[in-house]
Coordinates of C-alpha atoms in Angstrom, one line a residue:
X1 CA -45.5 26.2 -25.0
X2 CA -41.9 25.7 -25.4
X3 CA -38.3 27.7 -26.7
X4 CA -36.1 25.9 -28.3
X5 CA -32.9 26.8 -28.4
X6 CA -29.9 24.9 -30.0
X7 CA -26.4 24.3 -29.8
X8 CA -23.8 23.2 -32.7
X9 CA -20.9 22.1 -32.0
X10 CA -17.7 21.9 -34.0
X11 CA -17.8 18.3 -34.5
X12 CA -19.8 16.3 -37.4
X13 CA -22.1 16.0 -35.1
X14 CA -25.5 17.8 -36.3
X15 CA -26.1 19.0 -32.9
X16 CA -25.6 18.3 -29.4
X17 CA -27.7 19.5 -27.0
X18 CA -30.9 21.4 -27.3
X19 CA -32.7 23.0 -24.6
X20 CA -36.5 23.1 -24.1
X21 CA -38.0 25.3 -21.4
X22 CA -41.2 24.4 -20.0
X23 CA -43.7 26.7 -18.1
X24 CA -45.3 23.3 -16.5
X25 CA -43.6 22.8 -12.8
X26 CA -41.0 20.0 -12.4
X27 CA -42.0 17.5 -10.2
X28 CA -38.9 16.6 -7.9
X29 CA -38.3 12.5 -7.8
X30 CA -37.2 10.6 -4.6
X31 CA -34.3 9.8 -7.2
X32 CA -32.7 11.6 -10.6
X33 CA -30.5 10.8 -12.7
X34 CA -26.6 12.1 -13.4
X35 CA -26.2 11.7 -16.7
X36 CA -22.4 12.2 -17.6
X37 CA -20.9 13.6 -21.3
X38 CA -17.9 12.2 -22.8
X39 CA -16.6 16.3 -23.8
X40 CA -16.7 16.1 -19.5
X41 CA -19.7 18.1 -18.4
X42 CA -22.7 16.5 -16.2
X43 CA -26.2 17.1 -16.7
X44 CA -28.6 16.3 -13.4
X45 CA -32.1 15.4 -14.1
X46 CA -34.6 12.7 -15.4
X47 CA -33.7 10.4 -18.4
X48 CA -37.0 10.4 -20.0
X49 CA -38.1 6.8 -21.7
X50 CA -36.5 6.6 -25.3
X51 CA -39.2 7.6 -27.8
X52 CA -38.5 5.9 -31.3
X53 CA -39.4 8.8 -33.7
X54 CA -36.2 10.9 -32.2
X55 CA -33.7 7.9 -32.5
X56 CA -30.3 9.2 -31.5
X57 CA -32.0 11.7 -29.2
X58 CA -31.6 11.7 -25.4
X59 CA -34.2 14.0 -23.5
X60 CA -33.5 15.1 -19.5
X61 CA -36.1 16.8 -17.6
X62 CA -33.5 18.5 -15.6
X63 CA -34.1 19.6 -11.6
X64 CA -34.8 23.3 -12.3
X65 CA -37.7 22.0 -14.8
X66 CA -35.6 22.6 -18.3
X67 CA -35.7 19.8 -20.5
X68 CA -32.4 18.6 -22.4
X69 CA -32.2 17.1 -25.5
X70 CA -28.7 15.3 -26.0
X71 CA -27.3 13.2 -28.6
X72 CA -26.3 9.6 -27.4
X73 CA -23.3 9.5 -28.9
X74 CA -22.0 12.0 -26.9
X75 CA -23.0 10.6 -23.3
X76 CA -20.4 8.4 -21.5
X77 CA -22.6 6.5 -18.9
X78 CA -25.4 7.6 -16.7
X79 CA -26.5 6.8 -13.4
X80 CA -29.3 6.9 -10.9
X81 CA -28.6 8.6 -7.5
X82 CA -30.9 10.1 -4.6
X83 CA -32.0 13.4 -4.7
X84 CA -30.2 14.0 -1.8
X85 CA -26.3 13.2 -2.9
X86 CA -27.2 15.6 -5.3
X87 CA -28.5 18.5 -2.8
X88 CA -25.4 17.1 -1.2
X89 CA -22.6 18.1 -4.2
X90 CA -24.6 21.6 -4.4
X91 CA -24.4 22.5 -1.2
X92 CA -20.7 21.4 -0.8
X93 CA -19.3 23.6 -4.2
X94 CA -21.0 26.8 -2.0
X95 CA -19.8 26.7 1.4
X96 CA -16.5 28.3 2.0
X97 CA -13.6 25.9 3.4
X98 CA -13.8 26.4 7.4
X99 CA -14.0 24.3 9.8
X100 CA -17.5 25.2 10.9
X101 CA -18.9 25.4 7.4
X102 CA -17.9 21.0 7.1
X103 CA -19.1 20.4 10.3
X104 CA -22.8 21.9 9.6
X105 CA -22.3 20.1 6.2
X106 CA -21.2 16.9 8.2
X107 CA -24.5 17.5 10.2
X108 CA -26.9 18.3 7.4
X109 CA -25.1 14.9 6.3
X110 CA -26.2 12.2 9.0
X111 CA -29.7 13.8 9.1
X112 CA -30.0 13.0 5.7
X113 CA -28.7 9.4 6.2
X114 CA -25.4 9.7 3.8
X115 CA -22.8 8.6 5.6
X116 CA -19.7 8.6 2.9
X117 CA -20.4 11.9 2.3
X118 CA -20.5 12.9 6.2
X119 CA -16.9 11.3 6.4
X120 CA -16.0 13.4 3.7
X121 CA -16.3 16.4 5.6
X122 CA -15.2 15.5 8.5
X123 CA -12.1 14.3 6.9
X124 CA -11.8 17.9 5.7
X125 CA -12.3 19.6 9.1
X126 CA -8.8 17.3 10.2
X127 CA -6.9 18.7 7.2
X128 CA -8.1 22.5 8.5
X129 CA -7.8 21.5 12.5
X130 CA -6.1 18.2 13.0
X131 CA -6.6 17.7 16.3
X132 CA -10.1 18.9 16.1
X133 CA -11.7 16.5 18.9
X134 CA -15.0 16.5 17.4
X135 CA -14.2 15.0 14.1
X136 CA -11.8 13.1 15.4
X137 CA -14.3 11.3 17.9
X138 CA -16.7 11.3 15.4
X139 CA -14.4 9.4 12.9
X140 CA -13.7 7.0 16.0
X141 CA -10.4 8.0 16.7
X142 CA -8.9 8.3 20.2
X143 CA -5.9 9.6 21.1
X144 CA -2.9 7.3 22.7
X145 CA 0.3 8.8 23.9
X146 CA 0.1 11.7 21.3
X147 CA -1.1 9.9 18.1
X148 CA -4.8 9.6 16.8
X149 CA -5.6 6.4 15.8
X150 CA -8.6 4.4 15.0
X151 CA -9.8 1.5 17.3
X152 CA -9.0 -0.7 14.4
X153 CA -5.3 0.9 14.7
X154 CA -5.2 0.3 18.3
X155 CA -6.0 -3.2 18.1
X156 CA -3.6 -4.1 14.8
X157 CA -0.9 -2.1 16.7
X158 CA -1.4 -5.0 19.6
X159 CA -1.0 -7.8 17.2
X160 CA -4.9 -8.4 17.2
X161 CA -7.4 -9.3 13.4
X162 CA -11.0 -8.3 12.9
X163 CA -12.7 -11.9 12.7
X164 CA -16.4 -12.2 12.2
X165 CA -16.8 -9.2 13.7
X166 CA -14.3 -9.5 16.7
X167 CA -11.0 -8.7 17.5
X168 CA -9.1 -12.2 18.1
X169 CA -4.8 -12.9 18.3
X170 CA -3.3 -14.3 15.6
X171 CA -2.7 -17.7 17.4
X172 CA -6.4 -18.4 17.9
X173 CA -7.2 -16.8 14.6
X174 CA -5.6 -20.7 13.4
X175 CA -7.3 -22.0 16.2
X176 CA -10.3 -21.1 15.5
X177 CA -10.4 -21.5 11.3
X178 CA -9.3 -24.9 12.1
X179 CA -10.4 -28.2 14.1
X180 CA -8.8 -30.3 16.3
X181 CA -8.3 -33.2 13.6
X182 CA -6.5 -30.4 11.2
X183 CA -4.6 -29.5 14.2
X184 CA -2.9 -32.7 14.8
X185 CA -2.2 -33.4 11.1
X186 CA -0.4 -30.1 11.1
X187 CA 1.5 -30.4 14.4
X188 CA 3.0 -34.2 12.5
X189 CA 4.9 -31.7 9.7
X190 CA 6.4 -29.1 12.4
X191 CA 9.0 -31.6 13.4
X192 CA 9.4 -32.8 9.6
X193 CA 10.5 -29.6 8.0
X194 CA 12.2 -28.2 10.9
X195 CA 14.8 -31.2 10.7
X196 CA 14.8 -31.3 6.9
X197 CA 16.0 -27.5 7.0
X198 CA 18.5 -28.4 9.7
X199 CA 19.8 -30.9 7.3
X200 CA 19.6 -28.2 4.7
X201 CA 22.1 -26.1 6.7
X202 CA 24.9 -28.4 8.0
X203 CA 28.3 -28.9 6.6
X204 CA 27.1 -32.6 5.1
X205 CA 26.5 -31.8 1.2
X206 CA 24.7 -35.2 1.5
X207 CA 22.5 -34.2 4.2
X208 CA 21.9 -30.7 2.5
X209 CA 20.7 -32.6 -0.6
X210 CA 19.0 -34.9 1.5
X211 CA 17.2 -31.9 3.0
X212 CA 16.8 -30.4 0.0
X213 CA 14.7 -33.4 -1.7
X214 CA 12.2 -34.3 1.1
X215 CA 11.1 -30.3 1.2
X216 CA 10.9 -30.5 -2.1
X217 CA 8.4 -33.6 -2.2
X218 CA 5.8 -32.4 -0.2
X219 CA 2.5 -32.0 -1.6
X220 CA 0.2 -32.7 1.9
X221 CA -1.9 -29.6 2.4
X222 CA -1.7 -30.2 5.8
X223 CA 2.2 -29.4 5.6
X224 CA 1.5 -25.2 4.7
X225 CA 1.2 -24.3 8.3
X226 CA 4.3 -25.9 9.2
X227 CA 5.9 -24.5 6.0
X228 CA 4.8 -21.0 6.1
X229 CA 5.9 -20.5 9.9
X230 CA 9.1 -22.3 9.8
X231 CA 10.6 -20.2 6.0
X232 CA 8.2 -17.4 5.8
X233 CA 10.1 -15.1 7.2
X234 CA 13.2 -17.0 7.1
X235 CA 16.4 -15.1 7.2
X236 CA 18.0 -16.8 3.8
X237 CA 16.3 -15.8 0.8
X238 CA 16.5 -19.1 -1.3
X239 CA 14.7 -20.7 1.5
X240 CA 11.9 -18.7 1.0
X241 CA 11.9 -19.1 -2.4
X242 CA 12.0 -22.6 -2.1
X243 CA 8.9 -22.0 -0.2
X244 CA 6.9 -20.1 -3.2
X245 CA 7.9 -23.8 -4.6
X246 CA 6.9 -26.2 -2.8
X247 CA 3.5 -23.9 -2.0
X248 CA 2.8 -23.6 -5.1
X249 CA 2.6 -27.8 -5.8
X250 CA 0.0 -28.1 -3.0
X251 CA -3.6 -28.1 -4.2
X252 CA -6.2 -26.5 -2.5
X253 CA -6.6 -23.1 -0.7
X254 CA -4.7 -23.6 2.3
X255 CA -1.3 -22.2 0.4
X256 CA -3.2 -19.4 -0.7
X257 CA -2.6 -17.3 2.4
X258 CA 1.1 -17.6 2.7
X259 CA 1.8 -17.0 -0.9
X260 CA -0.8 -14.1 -0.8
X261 CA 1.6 -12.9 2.2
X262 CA 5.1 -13.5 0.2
X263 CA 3.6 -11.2 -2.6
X264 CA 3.3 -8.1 -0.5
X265 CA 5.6 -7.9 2.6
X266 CA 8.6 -10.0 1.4
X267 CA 11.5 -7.7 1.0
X268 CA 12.9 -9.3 -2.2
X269 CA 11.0 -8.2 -5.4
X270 CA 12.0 -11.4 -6.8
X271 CA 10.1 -13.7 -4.3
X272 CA 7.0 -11.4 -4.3
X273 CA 6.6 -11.6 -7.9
X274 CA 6.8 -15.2 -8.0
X275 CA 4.5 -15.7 -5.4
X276 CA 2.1 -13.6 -6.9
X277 CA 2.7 -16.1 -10.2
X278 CA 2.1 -18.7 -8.5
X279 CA -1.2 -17.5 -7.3
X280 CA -2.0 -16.5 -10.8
X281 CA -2.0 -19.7 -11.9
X282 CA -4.3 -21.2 -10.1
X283 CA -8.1 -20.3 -8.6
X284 CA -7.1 -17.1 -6.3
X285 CA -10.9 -16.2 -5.6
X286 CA -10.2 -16.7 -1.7
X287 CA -7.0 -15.3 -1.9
X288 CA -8.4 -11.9 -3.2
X289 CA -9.7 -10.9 0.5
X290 CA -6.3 -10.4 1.6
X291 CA -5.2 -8.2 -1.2
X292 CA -8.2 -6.1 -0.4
X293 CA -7.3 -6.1 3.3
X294 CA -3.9 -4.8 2.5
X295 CA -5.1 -2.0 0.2
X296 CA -6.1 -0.3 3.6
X297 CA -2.5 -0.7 5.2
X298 CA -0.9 1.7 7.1
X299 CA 2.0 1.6 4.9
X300 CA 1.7 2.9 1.3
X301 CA 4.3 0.6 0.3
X302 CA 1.7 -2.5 1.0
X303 CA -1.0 -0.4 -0.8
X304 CA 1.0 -0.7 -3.8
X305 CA 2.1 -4.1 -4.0
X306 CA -2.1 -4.7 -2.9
X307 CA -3.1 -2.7 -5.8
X308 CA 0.0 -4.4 -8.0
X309 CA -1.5 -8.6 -7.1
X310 CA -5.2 -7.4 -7.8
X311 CA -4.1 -6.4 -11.0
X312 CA -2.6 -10.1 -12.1
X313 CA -5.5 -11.9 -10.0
X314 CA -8.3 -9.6 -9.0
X315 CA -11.8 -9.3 -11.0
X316 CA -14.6 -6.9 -11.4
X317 CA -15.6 -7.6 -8.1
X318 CA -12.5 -5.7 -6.6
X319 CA -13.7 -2.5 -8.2
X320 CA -15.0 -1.0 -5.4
X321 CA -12.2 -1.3 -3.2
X322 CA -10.0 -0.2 -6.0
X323 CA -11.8 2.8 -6.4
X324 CA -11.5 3.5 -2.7
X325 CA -7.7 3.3 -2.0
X326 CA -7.2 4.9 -5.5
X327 CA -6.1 8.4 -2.7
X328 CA -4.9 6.9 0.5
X329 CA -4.1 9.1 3.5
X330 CA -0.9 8.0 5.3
X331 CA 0.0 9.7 8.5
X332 CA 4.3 9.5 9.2
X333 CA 6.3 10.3 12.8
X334 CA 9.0 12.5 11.8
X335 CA 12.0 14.4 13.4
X336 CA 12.8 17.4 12.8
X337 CA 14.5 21.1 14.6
X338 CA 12.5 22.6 16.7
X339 CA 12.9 26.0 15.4
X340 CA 9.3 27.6 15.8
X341 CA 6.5 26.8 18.1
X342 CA 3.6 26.2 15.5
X343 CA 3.9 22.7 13.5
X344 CA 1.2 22.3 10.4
X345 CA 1.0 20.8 7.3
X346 CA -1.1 21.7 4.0
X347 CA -4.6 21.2 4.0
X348 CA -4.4 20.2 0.5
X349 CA -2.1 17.1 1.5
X350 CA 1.2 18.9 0.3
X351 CA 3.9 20.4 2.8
X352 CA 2.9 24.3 2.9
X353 CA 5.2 27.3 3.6
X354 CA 4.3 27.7 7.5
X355 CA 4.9 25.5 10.2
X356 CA 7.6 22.6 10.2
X357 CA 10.1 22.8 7.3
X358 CA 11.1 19.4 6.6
X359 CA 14.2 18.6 5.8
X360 CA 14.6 17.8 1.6
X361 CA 15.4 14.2 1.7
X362 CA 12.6 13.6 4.4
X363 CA 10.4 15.4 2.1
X364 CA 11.1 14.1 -1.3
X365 CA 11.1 11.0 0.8
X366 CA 7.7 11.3 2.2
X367 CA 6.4 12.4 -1.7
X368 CA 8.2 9.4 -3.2
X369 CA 6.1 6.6 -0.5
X370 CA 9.2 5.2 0.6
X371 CA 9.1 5.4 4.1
X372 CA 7.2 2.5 6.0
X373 CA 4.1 3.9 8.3
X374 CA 5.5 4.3 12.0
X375 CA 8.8 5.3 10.9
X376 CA 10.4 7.8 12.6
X377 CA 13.1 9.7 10.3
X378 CA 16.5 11.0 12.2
X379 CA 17.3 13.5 9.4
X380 CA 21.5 14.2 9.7
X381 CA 21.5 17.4 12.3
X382 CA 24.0 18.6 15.1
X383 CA 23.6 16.9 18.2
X384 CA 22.9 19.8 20.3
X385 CA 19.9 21.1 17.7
X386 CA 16.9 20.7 19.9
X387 CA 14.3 18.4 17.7
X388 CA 10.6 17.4 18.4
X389 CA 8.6 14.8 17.1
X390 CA 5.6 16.1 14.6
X391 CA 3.0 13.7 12.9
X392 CA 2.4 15.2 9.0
X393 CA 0.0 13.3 7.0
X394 CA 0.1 12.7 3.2
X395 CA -2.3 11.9 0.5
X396 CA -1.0 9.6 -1.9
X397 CA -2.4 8.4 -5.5
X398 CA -1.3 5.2 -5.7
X399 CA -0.6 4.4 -9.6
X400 CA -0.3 0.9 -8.9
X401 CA -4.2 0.9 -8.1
X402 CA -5.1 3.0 -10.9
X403 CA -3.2 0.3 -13.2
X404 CA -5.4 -2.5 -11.7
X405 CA -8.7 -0.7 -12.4
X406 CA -7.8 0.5 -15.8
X407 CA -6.6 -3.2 -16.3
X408 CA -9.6 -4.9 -15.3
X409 CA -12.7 -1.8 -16.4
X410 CA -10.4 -0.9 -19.5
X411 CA -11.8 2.4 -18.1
X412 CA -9.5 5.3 -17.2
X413 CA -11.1 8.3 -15.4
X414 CA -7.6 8.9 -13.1
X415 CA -7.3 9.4 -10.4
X416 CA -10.8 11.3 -10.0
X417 CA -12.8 8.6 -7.6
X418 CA -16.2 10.5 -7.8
X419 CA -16.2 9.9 -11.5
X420 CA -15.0 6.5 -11.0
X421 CA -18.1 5.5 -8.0
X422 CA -20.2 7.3 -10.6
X423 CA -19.3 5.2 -13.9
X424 CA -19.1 1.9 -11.2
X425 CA -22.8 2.6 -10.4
X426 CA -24.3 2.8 -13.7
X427 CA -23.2 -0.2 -14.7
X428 CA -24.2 -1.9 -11.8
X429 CA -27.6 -0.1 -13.0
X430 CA -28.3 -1.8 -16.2
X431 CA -31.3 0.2 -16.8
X432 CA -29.2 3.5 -16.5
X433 CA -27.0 2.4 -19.6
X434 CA -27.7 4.7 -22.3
X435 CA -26.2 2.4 -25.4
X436 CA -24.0 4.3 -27.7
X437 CA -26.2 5.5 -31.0
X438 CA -23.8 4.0 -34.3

């Protein structure tokens, strides 16, 4: 036996959901459903299989053992998820916001095998206690000289790159992506360019055309290494422009990384843009990785310019990242008076009311992303005011990202990443597609 009960709403539509309570018991499935509505509200359940004589009707056999009946015009995407991510978002709307409450949470977590989820919460014990040493350790932090950071951290700080699952310098990094053959054509350009720039930069306007004409010419693949060390990060600006130039001429994927390097730390906007041209205009698929690598930069100015080249060259295959480094968490050294014993900062990533007062400019500074990670601000005090270093961290939506997803989904659910991983993982589910009733 079943009530029905049903619900009009104020649109055309002739209804949209009806409700049908059953006295049978709901058997609970390893995995349910999370069915999402386009007027925003989620219903959690079991999409039952589409029955022909109710054509426009959806029915959910919900977790409490109600059974939904929805229009499928008005659901945006649904998705299949274990049981337990959903015990999960239950039990983490009731707990209170303590410490202790996210670390049981973070427990109940790894028991249950998600591990995103325990990160979560552990990431929410550091914004309540951030030098809690059990989150931290358990987030793999350690602390050198003051400063948490992450093994990876430690080992970029010390000029070293994850390779295959190792830490290696940058030197044999080329060592080791190369053989000896490539090595010896490469070495042959070194002395090439570095004399055709010296020619560049006498007196001689002959020589300086001369220069000029022969680094121009080259189109050897085996010449990038020799090009990108000796102008990358060369002082005069049309020198690395001429760079984006001559890379850009060379076939293959060995100018990929240099160009891919011009576009985000280059310090002219003109130079990164046209690098980032040039790699739009030709197949950038192995260029892609280091846009994603630099979408997890310390400095949120890299972040941006990532999410900024995945926009002109990234695909659906980015998503994911994307969606991750749509919030990224940036932690700054600042300077400021030492005028009270107790230093904090907001646990909901803004600059509260107790502990350091920052300064305005640092602040608006700090809001705005435009200081570079690791910079330590000297805001304009007496000399004799007694100062102290303090680490604040910020949480940043980066617009730049959100751009490149809307660009490539032609979604938009802001900066809201839950909805986002959700809508990413129906699609990826084909069967969990409800099509859209004309």
């Amino acid at each position: 036996m079943f009530t029905e009960f049903y619900f009009r709403s104020s649109s055309p539509t002739t209804f949209l959901v009806c409700l049908l309570f059953s006295f049978t018991a709901f058997q609970v499935p390893g995995n349910c459903d999370l069915i999402k509505l386009k007027a925003g509200g989620e219903i959690r359940g079991k999409l039952q299989r589409h029955d022909s004589d109710s054509e426009g009707i959806r029915i959910i056999e919900t977790l409490s053992g109600s059974r939904i009946a929805v229009a499928a015009r008005q659901i945006e995407f649904v998705t299949n998820r274990p049981l337990s991510v959903e015990e999960y978002e239950t039990r983490s709307r009731q707990i209170s916001d303590t410490v202790q409450e996210h670390l049981e949470l973070a427990e109940w977590c790894s028991e249950n095998h998600l591990i995103s989820q325990r990160h979560e919460e552990l990431e929410k014990v550091l914004l309540l206690d951030p030098d809690h040493a059990k989150a931290r350790a358990a987030l793999g932090y350690t602390n050198r000289e003051g400063e948490w950071m992450t093994r990876d951290d430690v080992m970029r700080k010390n000029g070293y790159i994850k390779y295959k699952g190792r830490y290696v310098s940058t030197a044999e990094l080329e060592l080791l992506e190369k053989n000896e053959a490539d090595i010896a054509e490469e070495r042959k350009w070194f002395k090439k360019i570095k004399l055709w720039l010296t020619l560049m930069n006498s007196n001689d306007v002959q020589s300086q055309q001369d220069g000029l004409k022969n680094i121009q010419s080259i189109n050897d693949p085996f010449a990038v290494a020799a090009l990108a060390r000796l102008m990358g990060k060369h002082d005069n600006y049309l020198v690395r422009s001429l760079l984006v130039t001559t890379l850009s001429q060379i076939t293959g994927d060995k100018p990929l990384r240099p160009l891919a390097e011009l576009a985000l730390s280059d310090p002219l906007q003109a130079i990164r843009e046209s690098a980032l041209q040039a790699l739009s205009r030709r197949d950038a698929s192995q260029a892609i990785v280091y846009f994603i690598e630099a979408l997890k930069n310390r400095s949120n100015l890299i972040v941006r310019r990532a999410g900024e080249g995945l926009e002109v060259i990234g695909d659906e295959s980015v998503v994911p990242e994307l969606i991750s480094a749509l919030v990224t968490s940036h932690t700054y050294r600042v300077r400021v008076p030492d005028t009270t014993s107790t230093y904090s900062f907001g646990a909901n990533g803004t600059f509260g009311n107790t502990g350091v007062v920052l300064p305005p400019e640092i602040e608006a500074g700090l809001l705005a992303g435009r200081y570079p990670n690791g910079v330590i601000v000297l805001p304009s005090q007496q000399p004799r005011v007694r100062m102290r270093t303090v680490s604040v961290k910020h949480n940043h939506q980066n617009e730049a990202v959100l751009s490149a997803l809307q660009e490539i989904t032609q979604q938009n659910f802001g900066y809201n990443q839950r909805l986002w991983q959700l809508w990413w993982s129906s699609t990826q589910n084909k069967t969990g597609i409800v099509p859209v009733v004309q």
